[in-house]
Coordinates of C-alpha atoms in Angstrom, one line a residue:
M1057 CA 209.0 188.5 281.8
R1058 CA 206.9 187.9 278.8
Y1059 CA 205.7 191.6 278.7
A1060 CA 209.4 192.6 278.9
L1061 CA 210.0 190.4 276.1
R1062 CA 207.2 192.1 273.9
L1063 CA 208.9 195.6 275.1
A1064 CA 212.3 194.3 273.8
Q1065 CA 210.6 193.5 270.5
R1066 CA 209.7 197.1 270.4
A1067 CA 213.1 198.0 270.8
E1068 CA 214.3 195.9 268.1
T1069 CA 211.6 197.2 265.6
L1070 CA 213.2 200.7 266.3
G1071 CA 216.7 199.3 265.4
E1072 CA 217.9 199.2 269.2
V1073 CA 219.3 196.1 271.0
P1074 CA 216.2 194.1 272.1
V1075 CA 216.1 194.8 275.9
G1076 CA 212.8 195.3 277.7
A1077 CA 212.0 195.9 281.5
V1078 CA 209.0 196.2 283.8
I1079 CA 208.6 197.4 287.3
V1080 CA 205.9 196.1 289.6
K1081 CA 204.6 197.1 293.0
E1082 CA 202.0 195.1 294.8
G1083 CA 201.1 192.7 291.5
R1084 CA 200.7 196.0 289.3
C1085 CA 203.0 197.2 286.7
I1086 CA 203.8 200.8 287.5
A1087 CA 206.4 201.4 284.8
E1088 CA 208.2 199.9 281.7
G1089 CA 210.8 200.6 279.5
W1090 CA 212.8 199.5 276.3
N1091 CA 216.4 200.2 275.0
S1092 CA 216.1 203.6 273.4
P1093 CA 219.7 205.2 273.3
I1094 CA 219.9 205.3 269.5
A1095 CA 216.2 207.0 269.1
L1096 CA 217.0 209.3 272.1
N1097 CA 220.6 210.2 271.5
D1098 CA 221.2 209.4 275.1
P1099 CA 223.7 206.4 276.5
T1100 CA 221.8 206.1 279.6
A1101 CA 218.5 205.4 277.9
H1102 CA 218.6 201.4 278.5
A1103 CA 215.4 199.8 279.4
E1104 CA 216.3 199.6 283.0
I1105 CA 216.9 203.3 283.2
M1106 CA 213.8 204.3 281.5
A1107 CA 211.6 202.0 283.4
L1108 CA 213.2 203.4 286.8
R1109 CA 212.2 207.1 285.5
Q1110 CA 208.9 206.0 284.9
A1111 CA 208.4 204.4 287.8
G1112 CA 209.9 207.3 290.0
A1113 CA 207.4 209.5 288.3
A1114 CA 204.3 207.3 288.9
L1115 CA 205.2 207.0 292.7
G1116 CA 206.5 210.6 293.2
N1117 CA 209.9 209.2 294.6
Y1118 CA 213.1 208.1 293.6
R1119 CA 213.1 205.4 296.0
L1120 CA 211.2 202.5 294.8
V1121 CA 211.0 200.3 297.6
D1122 CA 208.9 197.0 297.8
T1123 CA 209.5 196.8 293.9
T1124 CA 210.4 194.1 291.5
L1125 CA 211.9 194.8 288.5
Y1126 CA 211.9 192.4 285.6
V1127 CA 214.4 192.8 282.6
T1128 CA 215.4 190.8 279.8
L1129 CA 219.0 190.6 280.0
E1130 CA 221.4 190.8 283.0
P1131 CA 221.8 194.2 283.7
C1132 CA 225.3 196.3 283.1
V1133 CA 227.2 198.4 285.4
M1134 CA 225.2 201.5 285.1
C1135 CA 222.1 199.9 285.4
M1136 CA 222.8 198.1 288.6
G1137 CA 224.1 201.4 290.2
A1138 CA 220.7 202.9 289.7
I1139 CA 218.8 199.7 290.5
S1140 CA 220.8 200.0 294.0
H1141 CA 220.1 203.6 294.3
A1142 CA 216.6 203.5 293.7
R1143 CA 216.3 200.7 296.4
I1144 CA 214.6 198.1 294.0
T1145 CA 213.6 195.2 296.3
R1146 CA 213.8 192.3 293.8
L1147 CA 215.4 192.0 290.2
V1148 CA 214.3 189.2 288.1
F1149 CA 216.3 188.9 284.6
G1150 CA 216.2 186.6 281.8
A1151 CA 219.3 186.0 279.6
F1152 CA 222.8 186.1 281.4
D1153 CA 225.3 188.6 280.0
P1154 CA 228.8 186.9 280.8
K1155 CA 230.8 189.9 279.2
R1156 CA 229.2 192.8 280.3
G1157 CA 226.5 191.7 283.0
A1158 CA 227.0 193.5 286.6
V1159 CA 224.6 191.3 288.5
C1160 CA 226.9 187.9 288.5
H1161 CA 229.4 187.9 285.7
A1162 CA 231.7 190.4 284.8
L1163 CA 231.0 192.1 288.2
N1164 CA 228.7 191.2 291.2
L1165 CA 227.2 194.5 292.2
A1166 CA 224.0 192.9 293.6
D1167 CA 226.1 192.2 296.8
A1168 CA 228.8 194.6 296.7
P1169 CA 230.0 195.6 300.1
F1170 CA 230.5 199.2 299.5
L1171 CA 226.8 199.8 298.2
N1172 CA 224.4 200.3 301.1
H1173 CA 221.5 198.5 299.3
R1174 CA 221.2 194.9 298.6
V1175 CA 219.2 193.6 295.9
D1176 CA 217.5 190.1 295.7
W1177 CA 217.7 188.7 292.3
T1178 CA 216.9 185.9 290.2
G1179 CA 218.6 185.2 286.7
G1180 CA 217.8 182.9 283.9
I1181 CA 213.7 183.4 283.7
L1182 CA 212.5 182.3 280.2
E1183 CA 216.4 182.3 279.4
T1184 CA 216.2 180.8 276.0
D1185 CA 213.7 183.2 274.8
C1186 CA 215.4 186.2 275.9
S1187 CA 218.8 184.9 274.7
E1188 CA 217.6 184.4 271.4
Q1189 CA 216.2 187.5 271.1
V1190 CA 219.1 189.3 271.6
R1191 CA 221.3 186.5 269.6
G1192 CA 218.8 186.8 266.7
F1193 CA 219.2 190.6 266.6
F1194 CA 223.1 190.5 266.3
R1195 CA 223.2 187.8 264.0
A1196 CA 220.8 189.8 261.5
K1197 CA 222.8 192.8 262.0
R1198 CA 225.7 190.8 260.8
S1199 CA 224.5 189.3 257.8

C-alpha cells in the first residue's frame, strides 16, 4: 500500500486526483497505475484500470487470477466491474469512499449476485494516510 501511495503522489504531481494502484502476483509487483484521465484525455484512465491493462499485458491474459490489487481509494463502479471481469482474487484498499465507493458504500459490487466472480476485499489499510492524501488534494484545489 505504501508503494500505491507513492504512485498516488505521482498522479497528484501531474494535477490528477491522487489515487495509486499496484497488482501483485506470487509476491511480486506485476503492474502499477495512477490516475491519468486528464493527461490521457481518457475518462477510463483510473489507477486501477491502468494497472489492470499493464497486468494483462505482462501476463498475456486478461484474466488475472491469483492476484491482489492494492489501491489507495475504494474503487468506483467502473473499476469494480473491471476488477470482477479480470478475476482479481483479492482487493485491498486504503480510504473508504462513502459517496462513490462501489465495494461497500454507494454499491456493494464485491458480492453482487449478478456478477459471476466474487472478490475478497479488505478496506481501511493505511486509511489515514490514504484519506489525507485525497482530502489534502481537494483542500488545495479549493484554496
